[in-house]
Amino acid sequence: MPHTLVVQAHQAVCLITLHRPQALNALTTELLGELAAELQRCADDPQVRAVVLTGSRKAFAAGADLNEMAERDLVGMLDDPRQAHWQQITRFPKPLIAAVNGYALGGGCELAMHADILIAGDDAQFGQPEINLGIMPGAGGTQRLLRAVGKSLAMQMVLSGEAIGARRALDAGLVSEITPPELTVERALQVAQRIAAKAPLAVRLAKEALLKAQDVDLASGLRFERHAFTLLAGTADRNEGIRAFQDKRPAEFLGR
Ligand code: CAA
């Protein structure tokens, strides 16, 4: 049983809630390890088709746990077990939706940016305040933030440490929707459930293709897309999807 997470099944969607209320969900090695393990369990379980990740109303997560960080010197950082946990979280293959209320700062903002879709409460604050501590983002903050919001705003946030509110995050493309805070998780679950009803292999390959667009040149991305599209032609779910359309009934996808 994880100590730092609350895990609930909502049909085919797993809701994972970060739960360290005493420290605004600051990310300890234990929390990151438990989260990586839980995501691995969701990846391995065919019944789970999407995951929603959330925190509390006050904080999605206020960054790396600074008390724990204070105990690590340079040698400790070189051999940091959290790196392996972050890498495992990065590799999660199913749709991951972050429902963000309150503070998403430092590693908390970086964790939210690991999600494929971000839905934020209108009181959410996104920031990379590491510069105030004499350090810089270290869990993807410079790379993912720049890709999400563009150079100028990313530079401003990372170099000045200034956070942005939910409305600005929406305008900049960091989040896809904002909601009243009391509805953020409900809305994220609704979107996740909608995705969970689609053909799992198509969802998985579409996610992979979309992520490729950030990493590779257009020709390589298009090659990957064509290859994935062709692969799906051999699936039972593709036949079911087209047959269901012709029969005017909802499709029942089995992930084959
Ligand atoms: N680590 C450890 N504890 C934290 C924490 C953190 N990142 N953030 C908050 N807490 C703790 C506080 O110490 C406090 O504990 P006590 O009640 O025992 O004193 C409790 O959570 C509540 O916090 P505050 O009293 O500070 O709450 P507030 O509403 O006044 O302020 C805040 C909220 C603006 C988020 C403020 O807590 C804050 O600035 N936190 C630090 C944010 C930060 O710098 N994050 C980046 C960390 S570095 C990083 O993330 C790098 C990386 O991953 C690679």
mmCIF file of C-alpha atoms and ligand atoms in Angstrom:
data_model
loop_
_atom_site.group_PDB
_atom_site.id
_atom_site.type_symbol
_atom_site.label_atom_id
_atom_site.label_comp_id
_atom_site.label_asym_id
_atom_site.label_seq_id
_atom_site.Cartn_x
_atom_site.Cartn_y
_atom_site.Cartn_z
ATOM 1 C CA MET A 1 0.000 0.000 0.000
ATOM 2 C CA PRO A 2 1.468 3.394 -0.956
ATOM 3 C CA HIS A 3 1.907 5.914 1.901
ATOM 4 C CA THR A 4 2.018 9.051 -0.172
ATOM 5 C CA LEU A 5 -0.722 8.373 -2.721
ATOM 6 C CA VAL A 6 -4.423 7.595 -2.686
ATOM 7 C CA VAL A 7 -5.416 5.316 -5.554
ATOM 8 C CA GLN A 8 -9.015 4.841 -6.684
ATOM 9 C CA ALA A 9 -10.470 2.969 -9.645
ATOM 10 C CA HIS A 10 -13.191 4.735 -11.651
ATOM 11 C CA GLN A 11 -14.142 1.987 -14.105
ATOM 12 C CA ALA A 12 -11.328 1.920 -16.670
ATOM 13 C CA VAL A 13 -9.698 5.061 -15.262
ATOM 14 C CA CYS A 14 -7.313 5.057 -12.319
ATOM 15 C CA LEU A 15 -7.318 8.225 -10.195
ATOM 16 C CA ILE A 16 -4.024 8.798 -8.375
ATOM 17 C CA THR A 17 -4.016 11.553 -5.732
ATOM 18 C CA LEU A 18 -0.709 12.815 -4.314
ATOM 19 C CA HIS A 19 -1.119 12.816 -0.549
ATOM 20 C CA ARG A 20 1.495 14.601 1.557
ATOM 21 C CA PRO A 21 -0.742 17.355 2.947
ATOM 22 C CA GLN A 22 1.812 18.297 5.618
ATOM 23 C CA ALA A 23 4.210 19.524 2.889
ATOM 24 C CA LEU A 24 1.924 20.643 0.034
ATOM 25 C CA ASN A 25 2.653 17.331 -1.750
ATOM 26 C CA ALA A 26 6.374 18.106 -2.001
ATOM 27 C CA LEU A 27 7.996 15.305 -3.954
ATOM 28 C CA THR A 28 10.144 12.998 -1.838
ATOM 29 C CA THR A 29 12.046 9.999 -3.190
ATOM 30 C CA GLU A 30 9.390 7.815 -1.544
ATOM 31 C CA LEU A 31 6.532 9.645 -3.293
ATOM 32 C CA LEU A 32 8.214 9.544 -6.706
ATOM 33 C CA GLY A 33 9.018 5.849 -6.208
ATOM 34 C CA GLU A 34 5.446 5.040 -5.236
ATOM 35 C CA LEU A 35 4.108 7.048 -8.175
ATOM 36 C CA ALA A 36 6.447 5.323 -10.639
ATOM 37 C CA ALA A 37 5.408 1.913 -9.247
ATOM 38 C CA GLU A 38 1.706 2.758 -9.401
ATOM 39 C CA LEU A 39 2.005 3.957 -13.008
ATOM 40 C CA GLN A 40 3.826 0.732 -13.875
ATOM 41 C CA ARG A 41 0.954 -1.231 -12.331
ATOM 42 C CA CYS A 42 -1.516 0.802 -14.436
ATOM 43 C CA ALA A 43 0.603 0.230 -17.554
ATOM 44 C CA ASP A 44 0.584 -3.534 -16.952
ATOM 45 C CA ASP A 45 -3.140 -3.794 -16.136
ATOM 46 C CA PRO A 46 -5.231 -4.105 -19.327
ATOM 47 C CA GLN A 47 -8.331 -3.008 -17.382
ATOM 48 C CA VAL A 48 -6.770 0.439 -16.831
ATOM 49 C CA ARG A 49 -7.044 2.529 -19.982
ATOM 50 C CA ALA A 50 -6.200 6.010 -18.681
ATOM 51 C CA VAL A 51 -4.889 7.674 -15.524
ATOM 52 C CA VAL A 52 -5.806 10.955 -13.849
ATOM 53 C CA LEU A 53 -3.161 12.426 -11.557
ATOM 54 C CA THR A 54 -4.105 15.102 -9.055
ATOM 55 C CA GLY A 55 -3.078 16.706 -5.763
ATOM 56 C CA SER A 56 -5.059 18.702 -3.220
ATOM 57 C CA ARG A 57 -7.101 21.873 -3.617
ATOM 58 C CA LYS A 58 -4.195 23.919 -2.229
ATOM 59 C CA ALA A 59 -1.364 22.251 -4.118
ATOM 60 C CA PHE A 60 -0.885 19.838 -6.969
ATOM 61 C CA ALA A 61 2.726 19.702 -5.716
ATOM 62 C CA ALA A 62 5.062 22.413 -4.356
ATOM 63 C CA GLY A 63 8.176 20.909 -5.939
ATOM 64 C CA ALA A 64 10.976 18.683 -4.777
ATOM 65 C CA ASP A 65 10.969 18.189 -1.015
ATOM 66 C CA LEU A 66 13.468 20.828 0.064
ATOM 67 C CA ASN A 67 14.181 19.191 3.419
ATOM 68 C CA GLU A 68 15.197 16.018 1.620
ATOM 69 C CA MET A 69 17.157 17.991 -0.978
ATOM 70 C CA ALA A 70 19.063 19.794 1.759
ATOM 71 C CA GLU A 71 20.532 16.449 2.822
ATOM 72 C CA ARG A 72 21.970 15.648 -0.617
ATOM 73 C CA ASP A 73 25.341 17.009 -1.685
ATOM 74 C CA LEU A 74 26.880 16.801 -5.160
ATOM 75 C CA VAL A 75 27.832 13.129 -4.786
ATOM 76 C CA GLY A 76 24.302 12.352 -3.563
ATOM 77 C CA MET A 77 22.831 14.162 -6.570
ATOM 78 C CA LEU A 78 25.017 12.197 -9.017
ATOM 79 C CA ASP A 79 23.649 8.963 -7.612
ATOM 80 C CA ASP A 80 20.078 10.188 -7.125
ATOM 81 C CA PRO A 81 17.425 7.404 -7.119
ATOM 82 C CA ARG A 82 14.796 10.000 -8.072
ATOM 83 C CA GLN A 83 16.237 10.122 -11.601
ATOM 84 C CA ALA A 84 15.200 6.518 -12.225
ATOM 85 C CA HIS A 85 11.699 7.253 -10.892
ATOM 86 C CA TRP A 86 11.341 10.299 -13.179
ATOM 87 C CA GLN A 87 12.461 8.219 -16.164
ATOM 88 C CA GLN A 88 9.888 5.549 -15.384
ATOM 89 C CA ILE A 89 7.155 8.211 -15.081
ATOM 90 C CA THR A 90 8.237 9.671 -18.452
ATOM 91 C CA ARG A 91 7.812 6.284 -20.144
ATOM 92 C CA PHE A 92 4.165 5.762 -19.076
ATOM 93 C CA PRO A 93 2.490 4.595 -22.314
ATOM 94 C CA LYS A 94 -1.213 5.186 -21.580
ATOM 95 C CA PRO A 95 -3.028 8.546 -21.536
ATOM 96 C CA LEU A 96 -2.108 10.564 -18.436
ATOM 97 C CA ILE A 97 -4.242 13.545 -17.483
ATOM 98 C CA ALA A 98 -3.213 15.994 -14.769
ATOM 99 C CA ALA A 99 -5.950 17.746 -12.793
ATOM 100 C CA VAL A 100 -4.108 20.706 -11.269
ATOM 101 C CA ASN A 101 -5.389 22.912 -8.464
ATOM 102 C CA GLY A 102 -3.324 25.401 -6.460
ATOM 103 C CA TYR A 103 0.463 25.347 -6.600
ATOM 104 C CA ALA A 104 2.300 23.416 -9.306
ATOM 105 C CA LEU A 105 5.829 24.613 -8.633
ATOM 106 C CA GLY A 106 9.292 23.329 -9.509
ATOM 107 C CA GLY A 107 9.143 19.545 -9.703
ATOM 108 C CA GLY A 108 5.351 19.881 -9.282
ATOM 109 C CA CYS A 109 5.099 21.873 -12.506
ATOM 110 C CA GLU A 110 7.491 19.410 -14.144
ATOM 111 C CA LEU A 111 5.349 16.488 -12.984
ATOM 112 C CA ALA A 112 2.203 18.152 -14.366
ATOM 113 C CA MET A 113 4.024 18.620 -17.682
ATOM 114 C CA HIS A 114 4.622 14.847 -17.836
ATOM 115 C CA ALA A 115 0.872 14.542 -18.387
ATOM 116 C CA ASP A 116 -0.503 14.347 -21.914
ATOM 117 C CA ILE A 117 -3.384 16.665 -21.070
ATOM 118 C CA LEU A 118 -3.464 19.300 -18.295
ATOM 119 C CA ILE A 119 -6.752 20.526 -16.883
ATOM 120 C CA ALA A 120 -6.411 23.274 -14.284
ATOM 121 C CA GLY A 121 -8.570 24.890 -11.649
ATOM 122 C CA ASP A 122 -8.814 28.627 -12.160
ATOM 123 C CA ASP A 123 -6.700 29.180 -9.029
ATOM 124 C CA ALA A 124 -3.797 27.044 -10.279
ATOM 125 C CA GLN A 125 -0.309 28.526 -10.355
ATOM 126 C CA PHE A 126 2.459 27.134 -12.508
ATOM 127 C CA GLY A 127 6.040 28.103 -11.825
ATOM 128 C CA GLN A 128 9.677 27.064 -11.879
ATOM 129 C CA PRO A 129 11.040 28.874 -8.792
ATOM 130 C CA GLU A 130 14.300 26.860 -8.605
ATOM 131 C CA ILE A 131 16.296 29.976 -9.566
ATOM 132 C CA ASN A 132 15.308 31.491 -6.191
ATOM 133 C CA LEU A 133 17.158 28.596 -4.544
ATOM 134 C CA GLY A 134 20.323 29.003 -6.592
ATOM 135 C CA ILE A 135 19.507 26.007 -8.790
ATOM 136 C CA MET A 136 17.548 25.346 -11.988
ATOM 137 C CA PRO A 137 14.832 22.914 -13.085
ATOM 138 C CA GLY A 138 16.122 19.353 -13.272
ATOM 139 C CA ALA A 139 13.149 17.157 -14.158
ATOM 140 C CA GLY A 140 12.388 18.414 -17.652
ATOM 141 C CA GLY A 141 11.344 21.963 -16.745
ATOM 142 C CA THR A 142 13.522 23.802 -19.240
ATOM 143 C CA GLN A 143 12.729 21.403 -22.083
ATOM 144 C CA ARG A 144 9.010 20.716 -21.643
ATOM 145 C CA LEU A 145 8.088 24.263 -20.586
ATOM 146 C CA LEU A 146 9.757 25.801 -23.623
ATOM 147 C CA ARG A 147 8.013 23.349 -25.937
ATOM 148 C CA ALA A 148 4.674 24.083 -24.243
ATOM 149 C CA VAL A 149 4.699 27.877 -23.920
ATOM 150 C CA GLY A 150 7.468 29.047 -26.266
ATOM 151 C CA LYS A 151 10.835 30.652 -25.644
ATOM 152 C CA SER A 152 10.008 34.059 -24.228
ATOM 153 C CA LEU A 153 7.557 32.995 -21.519
ATOM 154 C CA ALA A 154 9.644 29.931 -20.591
ATOM 155 C CA MET A 155 12.736 32.124 -20.218
ATOM 156 C CA GLN A 156 10.801 34.614 -18.088
ATOM 157 C CA MET A 157 9.421 31.898 -15.802
ATOM 158 C CA VAL A 158 12.669 29.947 -15.392
ATOM 159 C CA LEU A 159 15.047 32.932 -15.109
ATOM 160 C CA SER A 160 12.867 35.138 -12.893
ATOM 161 C CA GLY A 161 11.125 32.389 -10.930
ATOM 162 C CA GLU A 162 7.771 34.149 -11.499
ATOM 163 C CA ALA A 163 4.736 31.878 -11.615
ATOM 164 C CA ILE A 164 1.801 32.230 -14.000
ATOM 165 C CA GLY A 165 -1.893 31.770 -13.243
ATOM 166 C CA ALA A 166 -4.287 29.341 -14.876
ATOM 167 C CA ARG A 167 -5.664 31.868 -17.391
ATOM 168 C CA ARG A 168 -2.158 32.722 -18.639
ATOM 169 C CA ALA A 169 -1.308 29.012 -18.749
ATOM 170 C CA LEU A 170 -4.390 28.412 -20.899
ATOM 171 C CA ASP A 171 -3.533 31.276 -23.264
ATOM 172 C CA ALA A 172 0.038 29.999 -23.556
ATOM 173 C CA GLY A 173 -1.052 26.436 -24.350
ATOM 174 C CA LEU A 174 0.300 24.828 -21.171
ATOM 175 C CA VAL A 175 -3.166 23.608 -20.168
ATOM 176 C CA SER A 176 -6.060 22.582 -22.363
ATOM 177 C CA GLU A 177 -8.950 23.739 -20.146
ATOM 178 C CA ILE A 178 -9.639 25.597 -16.944
ATOM 179 C CA THR A 179 -12.512 24.845 -14.591
ATOM 180 C CA PRO A 180 -13.747 25.986 -11.191
ATOM 181 C CA PRO A 181 -11.389 24.232 -8.720
ATOM 182 C CA GLU A 182 -14.132 22.027 -7.289
ATOM 183 C CA LEU A 183 -14.770 20.568 -10.760
ATOM 184 C CA THR A 184 -11.187 20.003 -11.962
ATOM 185 C CA VAL A 185 -10.934 16.335 -10.997
ATOM 186 C CA GLU A 186 -14.469 15.583 -12.206
ATOM 187 C CA ARG A 187 -13.731 17.146 -15.595
ATOM 188 C CA ALA A 188 -10.401 15.302 -15.884
ATOM 189 C CA LEU A 189 -12.167 12.014 -15.083
ATOM 190 C CA GLN A 190 -14.786 12.783 -17.710
ATOM 191 C CA VAL A 191 -12.138 13.370 -20.394
ATOM 192 C CA ALA A 192 -10.226 10.257 -19.253
ATOM 193 C CA GLN A 193 -13.379 8.140 -19.399
ATOM 194 C CA ARG A 194 -14.078 9.330 -22.922
ATOM 195 C CA ILE A 195 -10.550 8.343 -23.979
ATOM 196 C CA ALA A 196 -10.845 5.033 -22.099
ATOM 197 C CA ALA A 197 -13.789 4.044 -24.294
ATOM 198 C CA LYS A 198 -11.675 4.259 -27.481
ATOM 199 C CA ALA A 199 -9.570 1.483 -29.007
ATOM 200 C CA PRO A 200 -6.541 1.122 -26.692
ATOM 201 C CA LEU A 201 -4.016 0.314 -29.427
ATOM 202 C CA ALA A 202 -5.093 3.338 -31.478
ATOM 203 C CA VAL A 203 -4.909 5.567 -28.383
ATOM 204 C CA ARG A 204 -1.453 4.282 -27.522
ATOM 205 C CA LEU A 205 -0.032 4.766 -31.010
ATOM 206 C CA ALA A 206 -1.693 8.188 -31.393
ATOM 207 C CA LYS A 207 -0.082 9.307 -28.107
ATOM 208 C CA GLU A 208 3.295 8.026 -29.283
ATOM 209 C CA ALA A 209 2.934 9.798 -32.640
ATOM 210 C CA LEU A 210 1.934 13.097 -31.009
ATOM 211 C CA LEU A 211 4.906 12.935 -28.628
ATOM 212 C CA LYS A 212 7.213 12.207 -31.589
ATOM 213 C CA ALA A 213 6.180 15.541 -33.108
ATOM 214 C CA GLN A 214 8.150 17.275 -30.331
ATOM 215 C CA ASP A 215 11.280 15.206 -30.872
ATOM 216 C CA VAL A 216 11.826 14.524 -34.541
ATOM 217 C CA ASP A 217 11.786 16.350 -37.887
ATOM 218 C CA LEU A 218 8.550 16.481 -39.881
ATOM 219 C CA ALA A 219 9.538 13.783 -42.402
ATOM 220 C CA SER A 220 10.421 11.298 -39.624
ATOM 221 C CA GLY A 221 7.235 12.154 -37.732
ATOM 222 C CA LEU A 222 5.122 11.613 -40.837
ATOM 223 C CA ARG A 223 6.886 8.295 -41.497
ATOM 224 C CA PHE A 224 6.087 7.155 -37.954
ATOM 225 C CA GLU A 225 2.460 8.272 -38.340
ATOM 226 C CA ARG A 226 2.018 6.369 -41.629
ATOM 227 C CA HIS A 227 3.589 3.257 -40.140
ATOM 228 C CA ALA A 228 1.353 3.415 -37.037
ATOM 229 C CA PHE A 229 -1.750 4.108 -39.146
ATOM 230 C CA THR A 230 -0.969 1.066 -41.326
ATOM 231 C CA LEU A 231 -0.341 -1.152 -38.286
ATOM 232 C CA LEU A 232 -3.777 -0.307 -36.916
ATOM 233 C CA ALA A 233 -5.383 -1.579 -40.130
ATOM 234 C CA GLY A 234 -4.498 -5.086 -38.903
ATOM 235 C CA THR A 235 -6.378 -4.778 -35.600
ATOM 236 C CA ALA A 236 -9.718 -6.329 -34.660
ATOM 237 C CA ASP A 237 -10.713 -2.988 -33.094
ATOM 238 C CA ARG A 238 -10.372 -1.203 -36.442
ATOM 239 C CA ASN A 239 -12.776 -3.721 -38.010
ATOM 240 C CA GLU A 240 -15.120 -3.358 -35.029
ATOM 241 C CA GLY A 241 -15.018 0.462 -35.253
ATOM 242 C CA ILE A 242 -15.959 0.521 -38.916
ATOM 243 C CA ARG A 243 -18.587 -2.242 -38.530
ATOM 244 C CA ALA A 244 -20.172 -0.418 -35.573
ATOM 245 C CA PHE A 245 -20.400 2.752 -37.663
ATOM 246 C CA GLN A 246 -22.122 0.836 -40.468
ATOM 247 C CA ASP A 247 -24.469 -0.921 -38.009
ATOM 248 C CA LYS A 248 -25.241 2.437 -36.285
ATOM 249 C CA ARG A 249 -24.280 1.134 -32.830
ATOM 250 C CA PRO A 250 -21.551 2.052 -30.326
ATOM 251 C CA ALA A 251 -18.286 0.205 -30.909
ATOM 252 C CA GLU A 252 -16.974 -2.231 -28.328
ATOM 253 C CA PHE A 253 -13.214 -2.113 -28.376
ATOM 254 C CA LEU A 254 -11.191 -4.958 -26.896
ATOM 255 C CA GLY A 255 -7.625 -3.793 -27.381
ATOM 256 C CA ARG A 256 -6.773 -6.312 -30.104
HETATM 257 N N1 CAA B 1 9.560 21.019 0.316
HETATM 258 C C1 CAA B 1 9.329 20.738 1.601
HETATM 259 N N2 CAA B 1 8.329 21.295 2.314
HETATM 260 C C2 CAA B 1 7.538 22.191 1.686
HETATM 261 C C3 CAA B 1 7.734 22.533 0.337
HETATM 262 C C4 CAA B 1 8.799 21.906 -0.372
HETATM 263 N N3 CAA B 1 9.013 22.144 -1.666
HETATM 264 N N4 CAA B 1 6.798 23.461 -0.007
HETATM 265 C C5 CAA B 1 6.046 23.671 1.089
HETATM 266 N N5 CAA B 1 6.492 22.905 2.108
HETATM 267 C C6 CAA B 1 5.977 22.850 3.480
HETATM 268 C C7 CAA B 1 6.333 24.102 4.243
HETATM 269 O O1 CAA B 1 7.659 24.018 4.760
HETATM 270 C C8 CAA B 1 5.279 24.111 5.310
HETATM 271 O O2 CAA B 1 5.628 23.182 6.307
HETATM 272 P P1 CAA B 1 5.482 23.591 7.883
HETATM 273 O O3 CAA B 1 3.996 23.824 8.062
HETATM 274 O O4 CAA B 1 5.996 22.376 8.587
HETATM 275 O O5 CAA B 1 6.294 24.834 8.071
HETATM 276 C C9 CAA B 1 4.047 23.544 4.595
HETATM 277 O O6 CAA B 1 4.554 22.847 3.450
HETATM 278 C C10 CAA B 1 3.102 24.634 4.115
HETATM 279 O O7 CAA B 1 3.849 25.542 3.339
HETATM 280 P P2 CAA B 1 3.847 27.128 3.609
HETATM 281 O O8 CAA B 1 3.592 27.414 5.050
HETATM 282 O O9 CAA B 1 5.105 27.695 3.023
HETATM 283 O O10 CAA B 1 2.573 27.546 2.764
HETATM 284 P P3 CAA B 1 2.288 28.959 2.058
HETATM 285 O O11 CAA B 1 0.886 28.900 1.592
HETATM 286 O O12 CAA B 1 2.695 30.076 2.928
HETATM 287 O O13 CAA B 1 3.280 28.977 0.780
HETATM 288 C C11 CAA B 1 4.364 28.060 -1.188
HETATM 289 C C12 CAA B 1 3.139 28.023 -0.248
HETATM 290 C C13 CAA B 1 4.422 29.403 -1.920
HETATM 291 C C14 CAA B 1 4.171 26.925 -2.190
HETATM 292 C C15 CAA B 1 5.649 27.861 -0.357
HETATM 293 O O14 CAA B 1 5.475 26.727 0.506
HETATM 294 C C16 CAA B 1 6.885 27.627 -1.173
HETATM 295 O O15 CAA B 1 7.449 28.559 -1.731
HETATM 296 N N6 CAA B 1 7.344 26.341 -1.260
HETATM 297 C C17 CAA B 1 8.555 25.977 -1.989
HETATM 298 C C18 CAA B 1 8.318 26.004 -3.484
HETATM 299 C C19 CAA B 1 9.611 25.703 -4.243
HETATM 300 O O16 CAA B 1 10.592 26.399 -4.169
HETATM 301 N N7 CAA B 1 9.604 24.600 -5.024
HETATM 302 C C20 CAA B 1 10.718 24.192 -5.858
HETATM 303 C C21 CAA B 1 11.525 23.142 -5.152
HETATM 304 S S1 CAA B 1 12.992 22.716 -6.056
HETATM 305 C C22 CAA B 1 12.495 21.643 -7.237
HETATM 306 O O17 CAA B 1 11.325 21.337 -7.346
HETATM 307 C C23 CAA B 1 13.587 21.080 -8.152
HETATM 308 C C24 CAA B 1 13.254 19.817 -8.892
HETATM 309 O O18 CAA B 1 12.297 19.109 -8.711
HETATM 310 C C25 CAA B 1 14.199 19.303 -9.883
#
